[in-house]
Coordinates of C-alpha atoms in Angstrom, one line a residue:
X1 CA 80.7 81.5 108.2
X2 CA 81.8 81.7 104.9
X3 CA 79.5 85.0 103.9
X4 CA 81.2 86.8 106.6
X5 CA 84.6 85.2 105.3
X6 CA 83.7 86.6 101.7
X7 CA 82.4 90.2 102.6
X8 CA 86.1 90.5 104.0
X9 CA 87.5 89.9 101.2
X10 CA 85.3 92.1 99.5
X11 CA 86.0 94.8 101.8
X12 CA 89.5 94.2 101.9
X13 CA 89.8 94.3 98.7
X14 CA 87.4 97.5 97.8
X15 CA 88.9 99.5 100.3
X16 CA 92.8 98.8 99.1
X17 CA 94.9 101.7 98.2
X18 CA 97.3 101.2 95.0
X19 CA 100.0 102.7 95.1
X20 CA 100.6 102.8 91.5
X21 CA 102.8 101.1 89.2
X22 CA 106.4 99.4 90.0
X23 CA 109.5 100.8 88.2
X24 CA 113.1 100.5 88.0
X25 CA 116.0 102.7 88.6
X26 CA 119.3 102.1 86.8
X27 CA 122.6 103.8 89.4
X28 CA 125.3 104.7 85.9
X29 CA 126.4 107.6 87.8
X30 CA 130.2 107.0 88.9
X31 CA 128.4 106.8 92.3
X32 CA 127.5 104.4 94.8
X33 CA 124.7 105.5 96.3
X34 CA 124.0 105.2 100.0
X35 CA 120.9 106.6 102.2
X36 CA 119.5 106.8 98.9
X37 CA 115.9 108.6 98.4
X38 CA 113.7 109.0 95.5
X39 CA 111.4 111.6 94.9
X40 CA 108.4 112.1 93.2
X41 CA 106.9 114.8 91.1
X42 CA 104.0 115.3 89.4
X43 CA 105.0 118.4 87.0
X44 CA 109.9 119.0 86.3
X45 CA 108.4 122.6 86.8
X46 CA 110.9 123.6 90.0
X47 CA 109.5 124.8 92.7
X48 CA 105.7 122.8 91.6
X49 CA 105.6 120.9 94.6
X50 CA 106.3 116.9 95.9
X51 CA 104.5 113.9 96.1
X52 CA 106.1 112.1 98.2
X53 CA 109.7 109.7 99.0
X54 CA 110.5 106.2 98.8
X55 CA 113.8 105.1 101.1
X56 CA 115.5 102.2 98.5
X57 CA 118.8 102.2 100.0
X58 CA 121.9 101.4 98.9
X59 CA 122.2 101.6 95.6
X60 CA 125.5 100.7 94.0
X61 CA 127.1 101.5 90.3
X62 CA 125.6 99.3 88.1
X63 CA 122.3 98.0 90.4
X64 CA 119.2 99.0 90.1
X65 CA 116.2 99.6 92.2
X66 CA 113.0 99.0 92.5
X67 CA 110.1 102.0 93.8
X68 CA 106.8 102.9 93.2
X69 CA 104.7 106.1 92.4
X70 CA 101.8 107.7 90.5
X71 CA 103.7 110.8 89.8
X72 CA 105.4 111.4 86.7
X73 CA 108.9 113.1 87.6
X74 CA 111.8 111.7 89.9
X75 CA 114.7 112.4 91.3
X76 CA 117.3 110.1 93.4
X77 CA 119.0 112.0 96.2
X78 CA 121.7 110.3 98.0
X79 CA 124.7 110.5 100.4
X80 CA 127.8 108.8 99.0
X81 CA 130.4 106.8 100.7
X82 CA 132.1 110.8 101.9
X83 CA 128.8 110.8 103.7
X84 CA 128.2 113.9 100.3
X85 CA 125.5 114.5 98.9
X86 CA 124.6 113.5 95.9
X87 CA 121.2 114.3 93.9
X88 CA 120.2 114.1 89.9
X89 CA 117.9 116.0 87.8
X90 CA 114.4 115.8 87.4
X91 CA 113.5 112.7 85.1
X92 CA 110.3 111.3 83.9
X93 CA 110.2 108.3 84.7
X94 CA 109.5 105.5 82.0
X95 CA 109.5 101.6 82.7
X96 CA 113.3 101.8 82.9
X97 CA 115.1 104.3 84.4
X98 CA 119.0 105.5 84.4
X99 CA 120.9 107.6 86.2
X100 CA 124.3 109.2 84.4
X101 CA 127.5 111.0 85.4
X102 CA 125.8 113.9 83.4
X103 CA 122.4 113.5 85.2
X104 CA 123.1 114.8 88.7
X105 CA 124.5 118.7 90.0

């Protein structure tokens, strides 16, 4: 029984997926973000393709959201309090990321 349990644990470890590192983005844009998605890309070149996204919900001014990725770049896509689009420019990912008013389109 112990060997069978050990076998299942080893299988779970072997087949578990690596989603990448966890990072943080802080909203310093002066606009509350609602229905926020963080989109990921391997390149900052426009039209080079996206690697996926992660939904992080509401991120109020001064607050942060955590995300996990293997990509090198990100941008924010969200809605403001009126339901209008809020989108940031593509930025390189670092341990602590900040999006300011100057980073918005």
